[in-house]
PDB file of C-alpha atoms in Angstrom:
ATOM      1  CA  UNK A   1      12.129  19.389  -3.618  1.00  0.00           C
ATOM      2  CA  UNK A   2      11.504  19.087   0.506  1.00  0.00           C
ATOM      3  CA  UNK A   3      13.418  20.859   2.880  1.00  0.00           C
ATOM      4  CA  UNK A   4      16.181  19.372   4.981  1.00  0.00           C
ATOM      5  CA  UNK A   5      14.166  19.563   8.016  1.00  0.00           C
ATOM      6  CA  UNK A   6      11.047  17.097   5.901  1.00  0.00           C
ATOM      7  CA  UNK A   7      14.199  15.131   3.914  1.00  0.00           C
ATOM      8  CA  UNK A   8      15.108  14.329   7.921  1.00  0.00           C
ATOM      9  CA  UNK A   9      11.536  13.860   8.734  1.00  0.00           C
ATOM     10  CA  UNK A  10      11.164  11.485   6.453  1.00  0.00           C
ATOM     11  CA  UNK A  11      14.132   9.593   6.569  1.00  0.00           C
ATOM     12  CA  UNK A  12      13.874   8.637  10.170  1.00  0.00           C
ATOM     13  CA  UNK A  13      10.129   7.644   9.456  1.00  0.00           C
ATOM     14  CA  UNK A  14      12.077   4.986   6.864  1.00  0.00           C
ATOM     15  CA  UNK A  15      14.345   4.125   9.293  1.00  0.00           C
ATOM     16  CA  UNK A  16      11.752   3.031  11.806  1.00  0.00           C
ATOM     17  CA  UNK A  17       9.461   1.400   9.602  1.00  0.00           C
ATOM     18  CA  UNK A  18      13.030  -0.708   8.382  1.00  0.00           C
ATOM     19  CA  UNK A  19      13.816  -1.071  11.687  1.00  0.00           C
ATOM     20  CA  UNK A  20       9.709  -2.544  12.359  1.00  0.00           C
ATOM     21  CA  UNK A  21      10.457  -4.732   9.150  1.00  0.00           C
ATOM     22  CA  UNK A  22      13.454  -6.775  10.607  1.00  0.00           C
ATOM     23  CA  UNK A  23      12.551  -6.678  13.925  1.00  0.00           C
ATOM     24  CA  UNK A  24       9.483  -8.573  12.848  1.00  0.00           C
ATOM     25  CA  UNK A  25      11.464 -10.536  10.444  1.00  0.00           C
ATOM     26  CA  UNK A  26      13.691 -11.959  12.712  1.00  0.00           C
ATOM     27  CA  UNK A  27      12.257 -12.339  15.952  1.00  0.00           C
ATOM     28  CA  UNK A  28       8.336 -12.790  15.270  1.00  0.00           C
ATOM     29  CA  UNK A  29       5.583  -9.894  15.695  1.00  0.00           C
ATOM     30  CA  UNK A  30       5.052 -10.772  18.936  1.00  0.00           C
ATOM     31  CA  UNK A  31       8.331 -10.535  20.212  1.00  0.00           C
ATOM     32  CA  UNK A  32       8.842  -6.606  18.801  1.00  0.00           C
ATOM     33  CA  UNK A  33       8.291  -3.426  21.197  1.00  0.00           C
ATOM     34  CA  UNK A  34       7.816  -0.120  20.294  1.00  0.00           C
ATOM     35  CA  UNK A  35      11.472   0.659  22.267  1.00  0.00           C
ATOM     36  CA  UNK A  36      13.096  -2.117  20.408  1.00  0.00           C
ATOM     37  CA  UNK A  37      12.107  -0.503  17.320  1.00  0.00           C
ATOM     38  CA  UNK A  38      13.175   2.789  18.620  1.00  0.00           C
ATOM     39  CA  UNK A  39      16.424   1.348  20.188  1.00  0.00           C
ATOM     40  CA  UNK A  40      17.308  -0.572  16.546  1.00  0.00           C
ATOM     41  CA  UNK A  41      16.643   3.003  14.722  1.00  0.00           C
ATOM     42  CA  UNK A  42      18.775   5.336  16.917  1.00  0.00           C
ATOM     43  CA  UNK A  43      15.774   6.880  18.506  1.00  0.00           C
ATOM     44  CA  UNK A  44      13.909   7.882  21.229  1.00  0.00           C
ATOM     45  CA  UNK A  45      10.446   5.841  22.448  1.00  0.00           C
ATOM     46  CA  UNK A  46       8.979   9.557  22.318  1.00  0.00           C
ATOM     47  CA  UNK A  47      10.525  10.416  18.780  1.00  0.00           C
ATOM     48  CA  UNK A  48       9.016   6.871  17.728  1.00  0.00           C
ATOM     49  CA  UNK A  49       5.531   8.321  18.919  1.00  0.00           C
ATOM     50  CA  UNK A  50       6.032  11.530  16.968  1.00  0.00           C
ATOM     51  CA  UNK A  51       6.028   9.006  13.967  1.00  0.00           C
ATOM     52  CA  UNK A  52       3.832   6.124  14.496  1.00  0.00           C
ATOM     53  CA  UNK A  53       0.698   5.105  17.121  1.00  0.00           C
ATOM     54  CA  UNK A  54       2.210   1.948  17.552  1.00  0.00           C
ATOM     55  CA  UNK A  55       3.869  -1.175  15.790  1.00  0.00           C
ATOM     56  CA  UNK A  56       1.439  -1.871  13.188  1.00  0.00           C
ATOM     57  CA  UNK A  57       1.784   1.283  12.060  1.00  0.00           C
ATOM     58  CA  UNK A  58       6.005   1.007  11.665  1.00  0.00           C
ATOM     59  CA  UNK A  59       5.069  -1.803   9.757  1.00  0.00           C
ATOM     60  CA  UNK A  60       2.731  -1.046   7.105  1.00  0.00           C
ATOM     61  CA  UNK A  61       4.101   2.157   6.771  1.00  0.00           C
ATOM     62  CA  UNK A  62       5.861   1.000   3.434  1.00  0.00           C
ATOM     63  CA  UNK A  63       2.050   0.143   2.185  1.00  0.00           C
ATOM     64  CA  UNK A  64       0.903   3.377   2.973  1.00  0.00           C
ATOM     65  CA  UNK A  65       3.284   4.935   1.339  1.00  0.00           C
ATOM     66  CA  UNK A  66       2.243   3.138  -1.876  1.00  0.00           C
ATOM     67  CA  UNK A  67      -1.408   3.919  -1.064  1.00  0.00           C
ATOM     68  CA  UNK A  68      -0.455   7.349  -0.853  1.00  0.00           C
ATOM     69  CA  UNK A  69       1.524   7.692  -4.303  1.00  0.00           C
ATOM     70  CA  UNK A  70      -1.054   5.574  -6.066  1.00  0.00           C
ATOM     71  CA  UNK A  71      -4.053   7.946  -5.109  1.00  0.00           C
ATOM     72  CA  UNK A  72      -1.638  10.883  -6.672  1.00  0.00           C
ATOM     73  CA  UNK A  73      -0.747   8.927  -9.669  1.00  0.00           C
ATOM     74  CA  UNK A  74      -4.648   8.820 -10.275  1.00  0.00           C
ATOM     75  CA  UNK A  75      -5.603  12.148  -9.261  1.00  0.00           C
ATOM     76  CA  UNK A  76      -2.745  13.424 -12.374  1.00  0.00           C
ATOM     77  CA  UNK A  77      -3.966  10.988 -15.024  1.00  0.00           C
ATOM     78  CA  UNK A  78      -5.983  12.787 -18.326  1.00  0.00           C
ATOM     79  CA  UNK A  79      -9.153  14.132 -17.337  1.00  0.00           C
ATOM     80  CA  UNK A  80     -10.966  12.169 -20.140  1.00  0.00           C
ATOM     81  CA  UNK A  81      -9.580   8.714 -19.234  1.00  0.00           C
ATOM     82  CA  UNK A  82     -12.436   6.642 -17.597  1.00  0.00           C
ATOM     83  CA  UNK A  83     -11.634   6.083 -13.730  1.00  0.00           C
ATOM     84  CA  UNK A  84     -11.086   2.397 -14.018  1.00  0.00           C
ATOM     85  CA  UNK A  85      -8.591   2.765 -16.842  1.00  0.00           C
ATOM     86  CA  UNK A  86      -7.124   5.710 -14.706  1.00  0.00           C
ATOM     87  CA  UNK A  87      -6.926   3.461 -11.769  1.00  0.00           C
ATOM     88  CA  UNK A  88      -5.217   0.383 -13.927  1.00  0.00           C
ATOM     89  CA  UNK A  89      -2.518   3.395 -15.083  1.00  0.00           C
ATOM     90  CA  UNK A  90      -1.546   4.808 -12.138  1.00  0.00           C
ATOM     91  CA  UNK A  91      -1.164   1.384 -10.530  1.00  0.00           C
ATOM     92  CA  UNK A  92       1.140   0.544 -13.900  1.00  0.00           C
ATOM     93  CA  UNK A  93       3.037   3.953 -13.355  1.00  0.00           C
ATOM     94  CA  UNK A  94       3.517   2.610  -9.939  1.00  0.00           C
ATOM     95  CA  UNK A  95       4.609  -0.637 -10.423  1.00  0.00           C
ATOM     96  CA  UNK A  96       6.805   0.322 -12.993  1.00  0.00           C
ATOM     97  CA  UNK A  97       8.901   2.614 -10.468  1.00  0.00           C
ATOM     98  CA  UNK A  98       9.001  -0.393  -8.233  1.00  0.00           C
ATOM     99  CA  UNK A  99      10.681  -2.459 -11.066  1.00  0.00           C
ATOM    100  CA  UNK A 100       9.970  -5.867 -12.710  1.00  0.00           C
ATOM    101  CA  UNK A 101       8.974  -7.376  -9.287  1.00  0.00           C
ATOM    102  CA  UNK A 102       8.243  -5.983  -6.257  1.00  0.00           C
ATOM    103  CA  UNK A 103      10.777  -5.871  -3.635  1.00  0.00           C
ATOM    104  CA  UNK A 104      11.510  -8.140  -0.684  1.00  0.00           C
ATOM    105  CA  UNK A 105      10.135  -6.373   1.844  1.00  0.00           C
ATOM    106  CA  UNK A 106       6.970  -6.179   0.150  1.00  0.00           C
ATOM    107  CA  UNK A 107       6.588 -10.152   0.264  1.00  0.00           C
ATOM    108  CA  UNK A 108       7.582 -10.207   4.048  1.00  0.00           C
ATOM    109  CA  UNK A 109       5.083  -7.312   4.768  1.00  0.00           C
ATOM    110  CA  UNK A 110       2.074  -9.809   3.120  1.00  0.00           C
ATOM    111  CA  UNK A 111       3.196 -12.693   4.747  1.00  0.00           C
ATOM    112  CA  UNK A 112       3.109 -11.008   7.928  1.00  0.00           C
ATOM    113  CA  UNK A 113      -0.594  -9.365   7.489  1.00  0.00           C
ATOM    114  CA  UNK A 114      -1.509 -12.987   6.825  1.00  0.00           C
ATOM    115  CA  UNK A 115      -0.126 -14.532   9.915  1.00  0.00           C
ATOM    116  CA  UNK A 116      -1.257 -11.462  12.334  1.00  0.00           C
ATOM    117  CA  UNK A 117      -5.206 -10.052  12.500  1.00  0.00           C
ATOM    118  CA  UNK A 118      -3.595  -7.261  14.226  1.00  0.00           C
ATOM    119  CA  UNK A 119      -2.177  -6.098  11.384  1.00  0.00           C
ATOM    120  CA  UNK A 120      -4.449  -6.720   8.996  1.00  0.00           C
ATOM    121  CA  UNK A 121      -7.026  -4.660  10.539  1.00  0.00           C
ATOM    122  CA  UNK A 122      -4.588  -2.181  10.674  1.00  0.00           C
ATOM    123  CA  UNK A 123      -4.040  -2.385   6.883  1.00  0.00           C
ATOM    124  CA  UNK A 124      -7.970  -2.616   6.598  1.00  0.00           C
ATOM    125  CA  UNK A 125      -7.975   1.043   7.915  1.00  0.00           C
ATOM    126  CA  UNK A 126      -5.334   2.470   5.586  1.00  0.00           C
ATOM    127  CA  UNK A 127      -7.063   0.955   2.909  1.00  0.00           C
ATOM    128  CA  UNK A 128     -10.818   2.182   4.290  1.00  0.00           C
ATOM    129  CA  UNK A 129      -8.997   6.129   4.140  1.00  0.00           C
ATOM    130  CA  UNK A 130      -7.621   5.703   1.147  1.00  0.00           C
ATOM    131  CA  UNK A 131     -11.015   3.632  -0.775  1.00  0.00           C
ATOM    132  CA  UNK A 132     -12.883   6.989   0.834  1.00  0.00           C
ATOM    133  CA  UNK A 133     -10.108   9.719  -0.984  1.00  0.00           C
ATOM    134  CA  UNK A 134      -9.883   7.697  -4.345  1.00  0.00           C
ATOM    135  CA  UNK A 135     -14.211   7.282  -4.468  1.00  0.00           C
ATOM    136  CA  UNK A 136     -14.320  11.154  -3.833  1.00  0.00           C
ATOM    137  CA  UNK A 137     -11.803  11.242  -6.578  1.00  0.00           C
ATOM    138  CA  UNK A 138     -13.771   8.505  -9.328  1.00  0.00           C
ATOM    139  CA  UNK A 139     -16.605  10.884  -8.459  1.00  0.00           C
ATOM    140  CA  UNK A 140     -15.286  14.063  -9.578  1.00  0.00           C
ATOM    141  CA  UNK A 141     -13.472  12.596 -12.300  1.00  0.00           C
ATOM    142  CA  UNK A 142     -17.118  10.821 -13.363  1.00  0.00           C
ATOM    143  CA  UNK A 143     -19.419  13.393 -12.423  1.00  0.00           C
ATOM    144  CA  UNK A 144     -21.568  11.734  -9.921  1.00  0.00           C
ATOM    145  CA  UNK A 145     -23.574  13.249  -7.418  1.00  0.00           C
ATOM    146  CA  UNK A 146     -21.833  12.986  -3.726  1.00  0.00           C
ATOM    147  CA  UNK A 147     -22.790  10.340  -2.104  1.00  0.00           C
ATOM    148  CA  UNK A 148     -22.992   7.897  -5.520  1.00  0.00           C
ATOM    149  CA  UNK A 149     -22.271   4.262  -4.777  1.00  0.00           C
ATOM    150  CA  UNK A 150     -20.651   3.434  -8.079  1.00  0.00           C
ATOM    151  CA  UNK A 151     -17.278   5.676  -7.041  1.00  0.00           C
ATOM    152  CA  UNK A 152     -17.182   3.563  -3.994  1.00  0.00           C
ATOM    153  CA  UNK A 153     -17.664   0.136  -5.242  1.00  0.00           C
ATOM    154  CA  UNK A 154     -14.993   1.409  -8.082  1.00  0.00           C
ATOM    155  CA  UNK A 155     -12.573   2.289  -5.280  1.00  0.00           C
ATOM    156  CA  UNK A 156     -13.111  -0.392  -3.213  1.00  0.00           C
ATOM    157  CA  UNK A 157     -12.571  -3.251  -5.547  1.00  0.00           C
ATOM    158  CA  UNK A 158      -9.515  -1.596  -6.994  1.00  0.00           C
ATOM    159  CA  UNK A 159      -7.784  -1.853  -3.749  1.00  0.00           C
ATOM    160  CA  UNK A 160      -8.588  -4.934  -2.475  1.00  0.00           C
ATOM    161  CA  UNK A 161      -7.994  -6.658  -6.346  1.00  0.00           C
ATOM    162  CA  UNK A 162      -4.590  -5.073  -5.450  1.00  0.00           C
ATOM    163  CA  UNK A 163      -4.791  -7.045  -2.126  1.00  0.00           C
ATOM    164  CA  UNK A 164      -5.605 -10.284  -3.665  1.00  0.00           C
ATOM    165  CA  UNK A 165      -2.715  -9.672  -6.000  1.00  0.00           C
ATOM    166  CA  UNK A 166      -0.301  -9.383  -3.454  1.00  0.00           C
ATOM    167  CA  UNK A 167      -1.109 -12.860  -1.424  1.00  0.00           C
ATOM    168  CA  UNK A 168      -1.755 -14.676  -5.083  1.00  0.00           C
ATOM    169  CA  UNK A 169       1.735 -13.538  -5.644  1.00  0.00           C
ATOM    170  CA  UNK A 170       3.430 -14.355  -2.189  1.00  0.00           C
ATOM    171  CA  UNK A 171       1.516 -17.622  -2.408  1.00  0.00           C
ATOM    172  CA  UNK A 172       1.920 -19.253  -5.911  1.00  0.00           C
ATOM    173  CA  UNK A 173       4.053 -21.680  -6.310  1.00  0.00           C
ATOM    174  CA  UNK A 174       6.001 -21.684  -9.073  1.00  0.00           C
ATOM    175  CA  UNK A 175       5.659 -17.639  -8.694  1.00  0.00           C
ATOM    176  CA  UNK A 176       4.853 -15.556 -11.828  1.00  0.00           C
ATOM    177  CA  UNK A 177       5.057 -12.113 -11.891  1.00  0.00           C
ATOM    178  CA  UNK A 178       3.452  -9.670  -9.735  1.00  0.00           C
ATOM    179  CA  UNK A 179       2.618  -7.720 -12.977  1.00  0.00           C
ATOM    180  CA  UNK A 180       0.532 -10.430 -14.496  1.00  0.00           C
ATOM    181  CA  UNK A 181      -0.777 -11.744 -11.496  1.00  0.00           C
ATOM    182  CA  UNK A 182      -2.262  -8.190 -10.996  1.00  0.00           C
ATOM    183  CA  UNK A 183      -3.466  -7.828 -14.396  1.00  0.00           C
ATOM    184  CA  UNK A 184      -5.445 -11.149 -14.190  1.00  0.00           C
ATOM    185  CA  UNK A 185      -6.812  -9.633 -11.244  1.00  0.00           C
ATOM    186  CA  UNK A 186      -7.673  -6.508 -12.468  1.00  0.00           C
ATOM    187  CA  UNK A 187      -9.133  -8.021 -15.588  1.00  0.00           C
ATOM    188  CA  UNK A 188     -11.562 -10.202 -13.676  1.00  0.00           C
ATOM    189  CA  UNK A 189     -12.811  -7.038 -11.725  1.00  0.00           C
ATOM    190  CA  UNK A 190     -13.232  -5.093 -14.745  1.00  0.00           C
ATOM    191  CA  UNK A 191     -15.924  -7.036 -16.245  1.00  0.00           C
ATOM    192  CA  UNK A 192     -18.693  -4.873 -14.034  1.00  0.00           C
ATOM    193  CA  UNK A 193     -17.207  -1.551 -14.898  1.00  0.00           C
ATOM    194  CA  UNK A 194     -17.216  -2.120 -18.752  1.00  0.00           C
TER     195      UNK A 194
END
């Protein structure tokens, strides 16, 4: 269990990137500073720099997040699973501690990558780190030689089917579930790793 000092850490990084979320919400991207955000969370501009580069950052932090636990969920699964049925567990582990549907914020978070390039190149980088960490992974896990495409491609297509997910589920109308929207997904892009 973290310390108090990384339990405090961590729970003013929330309260920023909550903070980001309304802010953004509310009053448009545009309209949101980095002291707003700072002012709204009970912070200093220079604690808000301790935390995050800039805006962007606030804002997607809730994606990282799930980036980050996803990428652990895989790295624990059985050593004799093949990756892409690794990958589709840890993403069900995942969704399943986010509940039947994802929350709110989630939605609001895709609709605003959609509507700002700013922030969807910032998302483009968290997902370019993580593709790189979960390839290196698929590549131990497979056996390949460093370097091996296959790991890559793997990686890479498991996050952005994940992306695609996400804005088929903000933007279908009636909705479905995230869970079988993502499964459809996923199904589709397993066809080359079969």
């Amino acid at each position: 269990m973290p310390g108090l000092r990384e339990r405090k850490k961590a729970a003013t990084r929330q309260a920023l990137h909550e903070a980001a979320m309304r802010l953004a919400v509310e009053h448009g991207l545009e309209q949101v500073t980095v002291e707003a955000i700072a002012d709204l969370a009970g912070v200093s501009r220079r604690t808000f720099s301790n935390y995050f580069a800039g805006k962007e950052d606030a804002l997607l932090y809730g994606d990282e997040e799930r980036l980050r636990t996803l990428v652990d969920a895989f790295a624990v699964r059985p050593p004799d699973e093949p990756s892409w049925t690794a990958l589709r567990h840890a993403f069900d582990d995942l969704y399943s501690r986010l509940g039947r549907s994802p929350d709110p914020e989630w939605a609001q978070r895709v609709r605003l990558v959609k509507k700002h390039p700013s922030l969807l190149g910032r998302q483009m980088a968290n997902y370019a780190t993580t593709e790189q960490r979960l390839a290196e992974l698929i590549g131990q896990r497979d056996g390949t030689s460093p370097g091996s495409t296959r790991p890559r491609i793997m990686a890479a297509a498991f996050l952005h089917g994940i992306r695609i997910a996400s804005t088929l589920w903000v933007e279908e109308q009636p909705p479905r579930p995230f869970e079988e929207i993502a499964h459809e997904v996923m199904d589709e892009l397993a066809r080359p790793f079969h």
